[in-house]
Amino acid sequence: MKSSAQNINSKLPKLPESIFTTMSLLAKEYNAINISQGFPNFDPDPVLIELVAKAMRDGHNQYAPLGGIYTLKEVIAEKISLLYGANYHPQSEITVTVGATQAIFTAISAMVWPNDEVIVLKPAYDCYEPAIKANGGIPVLIQLNEKDYTIDWDEFKAHLNKKTRMVIINTPHNPSGMVFSSSDMLMLQSCLKGTDIILLSDEVYEHIVFDKHTHESASKYPDLASRSFVCASFGKTFHATGWKMGYCAAPAELMKEFQKIHEFNVFCVNHPFQRALAEYLKQPAHYLDLGPFYQQKRDLFLNAIQDSRFKFTPTRGTYFQLLDFSEISDESDIAFTERLTKEFGIATIPISVFNKDLVDNKQIRICFAKTPETILESAEIISAI
Ligand code: PMP
Ligand code: GLN
């Protein structure tokens, strides 16, 4: 249908197609193994599925309260207190959201005014910059160190000024697998101390951390917590990305503003899933076991590709692994991932699309949230490249 509006002044004129859409479609077209977009190819725990079905049978099929059902928010508050020692009030400081994406968009909409600057560390997951721009804000991009994805704190400090409204961090970090250390969080805390800058902390992979690393939540650091929206995803934690369930935790004054936007965006989130998650979260093992579960998958994959021509450093967190192909090809990472899909039957993600100025460091990302069969099949193809 043709639109009768003559001059559509797009808020996001230069938005390319999501790389996750592009690569997943290409994988389908070429019947390739899809280790590009980040999602598990196995189902959530049948116990959790049964809890959802039971909630529906028990009649929890109408609107939930605006911020989420109390029993779920209560168990989320208990989890945060158990893991990070921070106390959020279930009613006034936690909101259940449509995945972390809606939590992130809502926090940005609630806080960012036209011409406010928002610091984004690159490479960055793709949902931050469009949300900032749609709200009239200006993304200020800082590239992480190319080799180990650490932060240059002097550069970071140099970018803070009176117009800085918000800083966005993501730990464990997608796509690099970098995990903020406690000294990073202390540096961040000291950089923001005494300012009115808001922190948006995207912690969707909080339970997927490996080896001796720990997840350093913003909620663990009192001065950071006092200025933070901490966003989380049940999709990542319970192998159910299609459920689009998540939450946000923030001090009451911030959460009040968040809920004003949330109310007129979704009002409330899927009710029966909230009932099920409230019950399932009562057992900490359901999220505490996630690190070892994914570490086994990471190690299975890395052992199987150790003789390949790709170079890599084992990822510290998330279910992603970066692979450096500089010794294999001098193609662009986009051309290389396209060729891998079409000629080798394996779809991966080029990293340049997440970098500042689309810099191409000859790296691709694979997702190992897959069954052992898929991991080994992928590793065999990768080892033959
Ligand atoms: N942040 C990061 C870093 C992610 O990788 C993702 C992707 N799942 C999200 C946010 C969005 O999470 P959700 O699917 O719960 O909206
Ligand atoms: N978070 C997923 C990833 O990084 C993708 C989610 C999406 O498709 N938007 O691969």
CSV table of C-alpha atoms and ligand atoms in Angstrom, one decimal:
chain,number,residue,atom,x,y,z
A,1,MET,CA,0.0,0.0,0.0
A,2,LYS,CA,1.3,3.5,-0.8
A,3,SER,CA,1.4,6.0,2.1
A,4,SER,CA,-0.4,9.3,1.6
A,5,ALA,CA,2.1,11.0,3.8
A,6,GLN,CA,4.5,12.9,1.5
A,7,ASN,CA,7.3,13.8,3.8
A,8,ILE,CA,8.0,11.1,6.4
A,9,ASN,CA,10.7,12.6,8.5
A,10,SER,CA,12.3,9.3,9.8
A,11,LYS,CA,13.6,9.3,13.3
A,12,LEU,CA,16.1,6.6,12.3
A,13,PRO,CA,16.9,7.3,8.6
A,14,LYS,CA,20.1,5.3,8.3
A,15,LEU,CA,19.2,2.2,10.2
A,16,PRO,CA,20.5,-0.9,8.4
A,17,GLU,CA,18.8,-4.3,8.7
A,18,SER,CA,19.8,-6.1,11.9
A,19,ILE,CA,22.8,-8.3,11.4
A,20,PHE,CA,20.9,-11.0,13.4
A,21,THR,CA,18.1,-10.9,10.8
A,22,THR,CA,20.5,-10.8,7.9
A,23,MET,CA,22.6,-13.8,9.0
A,24,SER,CA,19.7,-15.9,10.2
A,25,LEU,CA,17.9,-15.4,6.9
A,26,LEU,CA,21.1,-16.3,5.0
A,27,ALA,CA,21.5,-19.4,7.1
A,28,LYS,CA,18.0,-20.5,6.2
A,29,GLU,CA,18.5,-19.7,2.5
A,30,TYR,CA,21.7,-21.8,2.3
A,31,ASN,CA,20.6,-24.4,4.8
A,32,ALA,CA,23.7,-23.5,6.9
A,33,ILE,CA,24.2,-24.3,10.7
A,34,ASN,CA,23.1,-21.1,12.4
A,35,ILE,CA,25.6,-20.1,15.1
A,36,SER,CA,25.1,-16.4,14.3
A,37,GLN,CA,22.1,-15.0,16.2
A,38,GLY,CA,22.4,-15.7,20.0
A,39,PHE,CA,19.7,-18.2,21.0
A,40,PRO,CA,19.8,-21.8,22.3
A,41,ASN,CA,18.8,-24.6,20.0
A,42,PHE,CA,17.4,-26.6,22.9
A,43,ASP,CA,14.3,-26.1,25.0
A,44,PRO,CA,13.8,-24.6,28.5
A,45,ASP,CA,13.4,-27.0,31.5
A,46,PRO,CA,10.1,-29.0,31.0
A,47,VAL,CA,9.4,-28.1,34.7
A,48,LEU,CA,9.3,-24.4,33.7
A,49,ILE,CA,7.2,-25.1,30.7
A,50,GLU,CA,4.7,-27.0,32.8
A,51,LEU,CA,4.6,-24.1,35.3
A,52,VAL,CA,3.5,-21.8,32.5
A,53,ALA,CA,0.9,-24.3,31.3
A,54,LYS,CA,-0.4,-24.7,34.9
A,55,ALA,CA,-0.6,-20.9,35.3
A,56,MET,CA,-2.8,-20.7,32.2
A,57,ARG,CA,-5.0,-23.6,33.4
A,58,ASP,CA,-5.2,-21.9,36.9
A,59,GLY,CA,-6.8,-18.9,35.2
A,60,HIS,CA,-3.9,-16.3,35.3
A,61,ASN,CA,-4.8,-15.1,31.8
A,62,GLN,CA,-5.8,-11.5,32.4
A,63,TYR,CA,-3.7,-8.4,32.9
A,64,ALA,CA,-1.0,-8.5,35.6
A,65,PRO,CA,-0.4,-5.4,37.7
A,66,LEU,CA,1.6,-2.6,36.0
A,67,GLY,CA,5.1,-3.3,37.4
A,68,GLY,CA,4.6,-7.1,37.5
A,69,ILE,CA,3.2,-9.6,40.0
A,70,TYR,CA,4.5,-9.1,43.6
A,71,THR,CA,5.6,-12.7,44.1
A,72,LEU,CA,7.9,-12.5,41.0
A,73,LYS,CA,9.3,-9.1,42.0
A,74,GLU,CA,9.9,-10.4,45.5
A,75,VAL,CA,11.9,-13.4,44.4
A,76,ILE,CA,13.9,-11.1,42.0
A,77,ALA,CA,14.7,-8.8,44.9
A,78,GLU,CA,15.8,-11.9,46.9
A,79,LYS,CA,18.0,-13.1,44.1
A,80,ILE,CA,19.7,-9.6,43.8
A,81,SER,CA,20.2,-9.5,47.6
A,82,LEU,CA,21.6,-13.0,47.7
A,83,LEU,CA,24.1,-12.5,44.8
A,84,TYR,CA,25.0,-8.8,45.1
A,85,GLY,CA,24.1,-7.8,48.6
A,86,ALA,CA,21.8,-5.0,47.4
A,87,ASN,CA,18.3,-4.4,48.7
A,88,TYR,CA,15.6,-3.4,46.2
A,89,HIS,CA,12.0,-2.9,47.3
A,90,PRO,CA,10.0,-5.4,45.3
A,91,GLN,CA,7.1,-3.0,44.8
A,92,SER,CA,8.8,0.3,44.1
A,93,GLU,CA,12.2,-0.7,42.7
A,94,ILE,CA,11.6,-3.6,40.4
A,95,THR,CA,9.6,-3.8,37.1
A,96,VAL,CA,9.0,-6.9,35.0
A,97,THR,CA,9.6,-6.1,31.3
A,98,VAL,CA,9.2,-7.5,27.8
A,99,GLY,CA,12.8,-8.8,27.8
A,100,ALA,CA,15.8,-6.6,28.5
A,101,THR,CA,15.2,-4.8,25.2
A,102,GLN,CA,12.1,-3.1,26.5
A,103,ALA,CA,13.8,-2.3,29.9
A,104,ILE,CA,16.6,-0.7,28.0
A,105,PHE,CA,14.4,1.4,25.7
A,106,THR,CA,12.2,2.4,28.6
A,107,ALA,CA,15.1,3.6,30.8
A,108,ILE,CA,16.5,5.6,27.9
A,109,SER,CA,13.1,7.1,27.1
A,110,ALA,CA,12.6,8.0,30.7
A,111,MET,CA,16.0,9.7,31.2
A,112,VAL,CA,17.3,11.0,27.9
A,113,TRP,CA,16.3,14.5,26.7
A,114,PRO,CA,17.0,15.9,23.2
A,115,ASN,CA,20.7,16.7,22.8
A,116,ASP,CA,21.7,14.8,25.9
A,117,GLU,CA,24.9,12.8,25.4
A,118,VAL,CA,24.9,9.1,26.2
A,119,ILE,CA,28.2,7.2,26.4
A,120,VAL,CA,28.2,3.8,24.6
A,121,LEU,CA,31.2,1.5,24.7
A,122,LYS,CA,31.9,-0.1,21.3
A,123,PRO,CA,31.6,-2.7,20.1
A,124,ALA,CA,28.1,-2.5,21.4
A,125,TYR,CA,24.9,-4.6,21.2
A,126,ASP,CA,22.7,-3.0,18.6
A,127,CYS,CA,19.7,-1.8,20.6
A,128,TYR,CA,21.3,1.1,22.5
A,129,GLU,CA,22.1,3.7,19.8
A,130,PRO,CA,18.7,3.6,18.0
A,131,ALA,CA,16.9,4.0,21.4
A,132,ILE,CA,19.1,7.0,22.2
A,133,LYS,CA,18.5,8.6,18.8
A,134,ALA,CA,14.8,8.0,18.7
A,135,ASN,CA,14.7,10.0,22.0
A,136,GLY,CA,16.7,12.9,20.5
A,137,GLY,CA,19.9,12.0,22.4
A,138,ILE,CA,23.4,11.9,21.0
A,139,PRO,CA,25.4,8.6,21.3
A,140,VAL,CA,29.0,9.3,22.2
A,141,LEU,CA,31.0,6.2,21.1
A,142,ILE,CA,34.1,5.0,22.9
A,143,GLN,CA,35.9,2.0,21.3
A,144,LEU,CA,37.2,-0.6,23.7
A,145,ASN,CA,40.8,-1.8,23.4
A,146,GLU,CA,41.0,-3.8,20.2
A,147,LYS,CA,43.0,-6.7,21.7
A,148,ASP,CA,41.4,-7.5,25.0
A,149,TYR,CA,38.3,-5.3,25.0
A,150,THR,CA,39.4,-3.4,28.2
A,151,ILE,CA,38.4,0.2,28.8
A,152,ASP,CA,40.8,3.1,28.6
A,153,TRP,CA,39.6,4.9,31.7
A,154,ASP,CA,41.4,8.1,30.8
A,155,GLU,CA,39.7,8.3,27.5
A,156,PHE,CA,36.4,7.5,29.2
A,157,LYS,CA,36.9,10.4,31.7
A,158,ALA,CA,37.8,12.7,28.9
A,159,HIS,CA,34.4,12.2,27.3
A,160,LEU,CA,32.4,13.1,30.5
A,161,ASN,CA,31.0,16.6,30.5
A,162,LYS,CA,27.9,18.6,31.5
A,163,LYS,CA,25.9,17.2,28.6
A,164,THR,CA,26.5,13.6,29.6
A,165,ARG,CA,23.2,12.3,30.8
A,166,MET,CA,23.8,8.5,30.8
A,167,VAL,CA,26.5,5.9,30.5
A,168,ILE,CA,25.6,2.4,29.1
A,169,ILE,CA,27.7,-0.6,30.1
A,170,ASN,CA,27.2,-4.3,29.3
A,171,THR,CA,28.8,-6.9,31.4
A,172,PRO,CA,29.4,-9.8,30.6
A,173,HIS,CA,29.9,-8.1,27.2
A,174,ASN,CA,28.2,-9.1,23.9
A,175,PRO,CA,30.0,-9.6,21.5
A,176,SER,CA,33.5,-9.8,23.1
A,177,GLY,CA,32.8,-12.0,26.1
A,178,MET,CA,34.7,-9.5,28.3
A,179,VAL,CA,33.7,-9.2,31.9
A,180,PHE,CA,34.1,-6.0,33.9
A,181,SER,CA,36.5,-6.6,36.9
A,182,SER,CA,35.8,-5.2,40.3
A,183,SER,CA,38.5,-2.6,39.7
A,184,ASP,CA,36.7,-1.5,36.5
A,185,MET,CA,33.5,-1.0,38.5
A,186,LEU,CA,35.4,0.9,41.1
A,187,MET,CA,36.9,3.1,38.4
A,188,LEU,CA,33.5,3.7,36.9
A,189,GLN,CA,32.1,4.5,40.3
A,190,SER,CA,34.8,7.1,41.0
A,191,CYS,CA,34.4,8.6,37.5
A,192,LEU,CA,30.6,9.1,38.1
A,193,LYS,CA,30.7,10.1,41.7
A,194,GLY,CA,29.5,13.6,42.4
A,195,THR,CA,27.7,13.9,39.0
A,196,ASP,CA,24.1,13.5,38.0
A,197,ILE,CA,24.9,10.9,35.3
A,198,ILE,CA,22.6,7.9,35.1
A,199,LEU,CA,24.1,4.4,34.6
A,200,LEU,CA,22.3,1.9,32.4
A,201,SER,CA,23.8,-1.5,33.2
A,202,ASP,CA,22.9,-4.3,30.7
A,203,GLU,CA,23.5,-7.5,32.7
A,204,VAL,CA,21.6,-10.0,30.6
A,205,TYR,CA,24.4,-12.5,30.8
A,206,GLU,CA,24.9,-12.1,34.6
A,207,HIS,CA,24.8,-15.9,35.2
A,208,ILE,CA,27.0,-16.9,32.3
A,209,VAL,CA,30.5,-16.3,33.6
A,210,PHE,CA,33.5,-18.7,33.4
A,211,ASP,CA,36.7,-19.8,35.1
A,212,LYS,CA,37.6,-17.6,38.1
A,213,HIS,CA,35.7,-14.6,36.9
A,214,THR,CA,32.8,-13.2,38.7
A,215,HIS,CA,29.9,-11.0,37.6
A,216,GLU,CA,30.3,-7.5,39.0
A,217,SER,CA,26.8,-6.1,39.0
A,218,ALA,CA,26.3,-2.4,39.2
A,219,SER,CA,24.0,-3.1,42.1
A,220,LYS,CA,27.0,-4.4,44.2
A,221,TYR,CA,28.5,-0.9,44.2
A,222,PRO,CA,26.4,1.5,46.3
A,223,ASP,CA,27.2,4.7,44.5
A,224,LEU,CA,26.7,3.1,41.2
A,225,ALA,CA,23.5,1.3,42.3
A,226,SER,CA,22.1,4.7,43.5
A,227,ARG,CA,22.2,6.0,39.9
A,228,SER,CA,21.6,2.7,37.9
A,229,PHE,CA,19.0,1.0,35.9
A,230,VAL,CA,20.1,-2.7,36.0
A,231,CYS,CA,18.5,-4.7,33.2
A,232,ALA,CA,18.2,-8.5,33.1
A,233,SER,CA,16.7,-11.2,30.8
A,234,PHE,CA,14.9,-14.4,31.7
A,235,GLY,CA,15.2,-15.3,28.0
A,236,LYS,CA,19.0,-15.7,28.4
A,237,THR,CA,18.9,-17.3,31.8
A,238,PHE,CA,16.2,-19.9,31.1
A,239,HIS,CA,16.9,-20.8,27.5
A,240,ALA,CA,13.7,-19.0,26.4
A,241,THR,CA,14.6,-16.0,24.2
A,242,GLY,CA,11.3,-16.2,22.5
A,243,TRP,CA,9.4,-15.5,25.7
A,244,LYS,CA,10.8,-12.0,25.9
A,245,MET,CA,10.7,-11.8,29.7
A,246,GLY,CA,13.1,-9.6,31.7
A,247,TYR,CA,13.2,-7.0,34.4
A,248,CYS,CA,14.7,-3.8,35.5
A,249,ALA,CA,15.9,-2.8,39.0
A,250,ALA,CA,16.5,0.8,40.1
A,251,PRO,CA,16.2,3.1,43.1
A,252,ALA,CA,12.6,4.2,43.7
A,253,GLU,CA,13.0,7.8,42.4
A,254,LEU,CA,14.4,6.4,39.1
A,255,MET,CA,11.9,3.5,38.9
A,256,LYS,CA,9.0,6.0,39.3
A,257,GLU,CA,10.0,7.7,36.1
A,258,PHE,CA,10.7,4.4,34.4
A,259,GLN,CA,7.2,3.2,35.2
A,260,LYS,CA,5.6,6.4,33.7
A,261,ILE,CA,7.0,5.3,30.3
A,262,HIS,CA,6.4,1.6,30.9
A,263,GLU,CA,2.7,2.3,31.7
A,264,PHE,CA,2.0,3.7,28.3
A,265,ASN,CA,4.3,1.5,26.4
A,266,VAL,CA,3.1,-2.0,27.5
A,267,PHE,CA,1.3,-1.3,30.8
A,268,CYS,CA,2.1,-4.8,32.0
A,269,VAL,CA,3.8,-8.0,30.9
A,270,ASN,CA,2.6,-11.5,30.0
A,271,HIS,CA,0.9,-12.8,33.2
A,272,PRO,CA,1.1,-16.6,33.1
A,273,PHE,CA,4.9,-16.5,32.4
A,274,GLN,CA,5.3,-14.3,35.5
A,275,ARG,CA,3.5,-16.8,37.7
A,276,ALA,CA,5.8,-19.6,36.3
A,277,LEU,CA,9.0,-17.6,36.8
A,278,ALA,CA,8.0,-16.6,40.3
A,279,GLU,CA,7.8,-20.3,41.3
A,280,TYR,CA,10.9,-21.4,39.3
A,281,LEU,CA,13.2,-18.7,40.6
A,282,LYS,CA,12.7,-19.9,44.2
A,283,GLN,CA,15.4,-22.4,43.5
A,284,PRO,CA,18.7,-20.6,43.1
A,285,ALA,CA,20.3,-23.7,41.5
A,286,HIS,CA,18.2,-22.8,38.4
A,287,TYR,CA,20.4,-19.8,37.7
A,288,LEU,CA,23.5,-20.7,39.7
A,289,ASP,CA,24.1,-23.8,37.5
A,290,LEU,CA,24.2,-21.8,34.3
A,291,GLY,CA,27.9,-20.8,34.4
A,292,PRO,CA,29.2,-24.4,34.6
A,293,PHE,CA,26.5,-25.5,32.1
A,294,TYR,CA,27.7,-23.0,29.5
A,295,GLN,CA,31.4,-23.4,30.4
A,296,GLN,CA,31.2,-27.1,29.4
A,297,LYS,CA,29.8,-26.0,26.0
A,298,ARG,CA,32.5,-23.4,25.6
A,299,ASP,CA,35.2,-25.9,26.4
A,300,LEU,CA,33.7,-28.6,24.1
A,301,PHE,CA,33.8,-26.1,21.3
A,302,LEU,CA,37.2,-24.7,22.0
A,303,ASN,CA,38.8,-28.1,22.4
A,304,ALA,CA,37.3,-29.2,19.1
A,305,ILE,CA,38.7,-26.2,17.2
A,306,GLN,CA,42.1,-26.0,18.9
A,307,ASP,CA,43.9,-27.2,15.7
A,308,SER,CA,42.0,-24.8,13.4
A,309,ARG,CA,43.5,-21.7,11.8
A,310,PHE,CA,41.4,-19.3,13.8
A,311,LYS,CA,43.0,-17.6,16.7
A,312,PHE,CA,41.1,-17.0,19.9
A,313,THR,CA,41.1,-16.2,23.6
A,314,PRO,CA,38.6,-18.2,25.6
A,315,THR,CA,35.6,-16.1,26.3
A,316,ARG,CA,35.1,-15.1,30.0
A,317,GLY,CA,31.3,-14.7,29.9
A,318,THR,CA,28.2,-14.8,27.7
A,319,TYR,CA,27.5,-17.7,25.2
A,320,PHE,CA,29.6,-16.1,22.5
A,321,GLN,CA,33.2,-16.7,21.4
A,322,LEU,CA,35.2,-14.4,19.1
A,323,LEU,CA,37.4,-16.0,16.4
A,324,ASP,CA,40.1,-14.1,14.6
A,325,PHE,CA,40.5,-15.1,11.0
A,326,SER,CA,43.3,-12.8,10.0
A,327,GLU,CA,45.6,-15.7,9.2
A,328,ILE,CA,43.0,-17.3,6.9
A,329,SER,CA,41.7,-14.5,4.7
A,330,ASP,CA,42.1,-10.7,4.1
A,331,GLU,CA,38.4,-10.4,3.1
A,332,SER,CA,36.2,-8.0,5.1
A,333,ASP,CA,34.5,-9.7,8.0
A,334,ILE,CA,31.2,-9.2,6.2
A,335,ALA,CA,32.4,-10.9,3.0
A,336,PHE,CA,34.0,-13.7,5.0
A,337,THR,CA,30.9,-14.5,7.1
A,338,GLU,CA,28.8,-14.5,3.9
A,339,ARG,CA,31.2,-16.9,2.2
A,340,LEU,CA,31.3,-19.1,5.3
A,341,THR,CA,27.5,-19.4,5.1
A,342,LYS,CA,27.3,-20.0,1.4
A,343,GLU,CA,30.3,-22.2,0.8
A,344,PHE,CA,31.0,-23.9,4.2
A,345,GLY,CA,27.4,-24.1,5.5
A,346,ILE,CA,28.0,-22.2,8.7
A,347,ALA,CA,26.5,-18.8,9.7
A,348,THR,CA,28.4,-16.5,12.1
A,349,ILE,CA,28.4,-12.8,12.9
A,350,PRO,CA,30.9,-10.2,11.6
A,351,ILE,CA,32.1,-7.9,14.5
A,352,SER,CA,32.7,-4.7,12.4
A,353,VAL,CA,29.0,-3.9,12.5
A,354,PHE,CA,29.2,-3.3,16.3
A,355,ASN,CA,32.4,-1.3,16.2
A,356,LYS,CA,32.9,2.5,16.1
A,357,ASP,CA,33.3,3.6,12.4
A,358,LEU,CA,32.6,-0.1,11.5
A,359,VAL,CA,36.3,-0.9,12.0
A,360,ASP,CA,37.1,-4.4,10.7
A,361,ASN,CA,39.5,-6.3,13.0
A,362,LYS,CA,38.9,-9.6,11.2
A,363,GLN,CA,36.9,-11.1,13.9
A,364,ILE,CA,33.7,-13.1,13.8
A,365,ARG,CA,31.4,-14.2,16.7
A,366,ILE,CA,29.9,-17.6,17.1
A,367,CYS,CA,27.2,-18.7,19.6
A,368,PHE,CA,27.8,-21.9,21.5
A,369,ALA,CA,24.4,-22.1,23.2
A,370,LYS,CA,23.8,-25.3,21.2
A,371,THR,CA,23.4,-29.0,21.7
A,372,PRO,CA,26.7,-31.0,21.8
A,373,GLU,CA,25.9,-32.4,18.3
A,374,THR,CA,25.6,-28.9,16.8
A,375,ILE,CA,28.7,-27.7,18.6
A,376,LEU,CA,30.8,-30.6,17.3
A,377,GLU,CA,29.4,-30.4,13.8
A,378,SER,CA,30.2,-26.6,13.7
A,379,ALA,CA,33.7,-27.2,15.1
A,380,GLU,CA,34.4,-29.7,12.4
A,381,ILE,CA,33.5,-27.3,9.7
A,382,ILE,CA,35.4,-24.5,11.4
A,383,SER,CA,38.5,-26.7,11.7
A,384,ALA,CA,38.4,-27.5,8.0
A,385,ILE,CA,38.4,-23.8,6.9
B,1,PMP,N1,21.4,-6.9,25.8
B,1,PMP,C1,22.3,-7.8,25.3
B,1,PMP,C2,23.7,-7.5,25.5
B,1,PMP,C3,21.9,-8.9,24.5
B,1,PMP,O1,22.7,-9.7,23.9
B,1,PMP,C4,20.5,-9.0,24.3
B,1,PMP,C5,20.1,-10.1,23.4
B,1,PMP,N2,19.4,-11.0,23.8
B,1,PMP,C6,19.6,-8.1,24.9
B,1,PMP,C7,20.1,-7.1,25.6
B,1,PMP,C8,18.1,-8.3,24.8
B,1,PMP,O2,17.6,-9.2,25.7
B,1,PMP,P1,16.0,-9.7,25.5
B,1,PMP,O3,16.0,-10.8,24.5
B,1,PMP,O4,15.7,-10.2,26.9
B,1,PMP,O5,15.2,-8.5,25.1
B,2,GLN,N1,21.0,-10.9,21.5
B,2,GLN,C1,21.1,-11.7,20.4
B,2,GLN,C2,22.5,-11.7,19.8
B,2,GLN,O1,23.3,-11.0,20.3
B,2,GLN,C3,20.2,-11.3,19.2
B,2,GLN,C4,18.9,-10.8,19.6
B,2,GLN,C5,18.2,-10.3,18.3
B,2,GLN,O2,18.1,-11.0,17.3
B,2,GLN,N2,17.8,-9.0,18.3
B,2,GLN,O3,22.8,-12.5,19.0
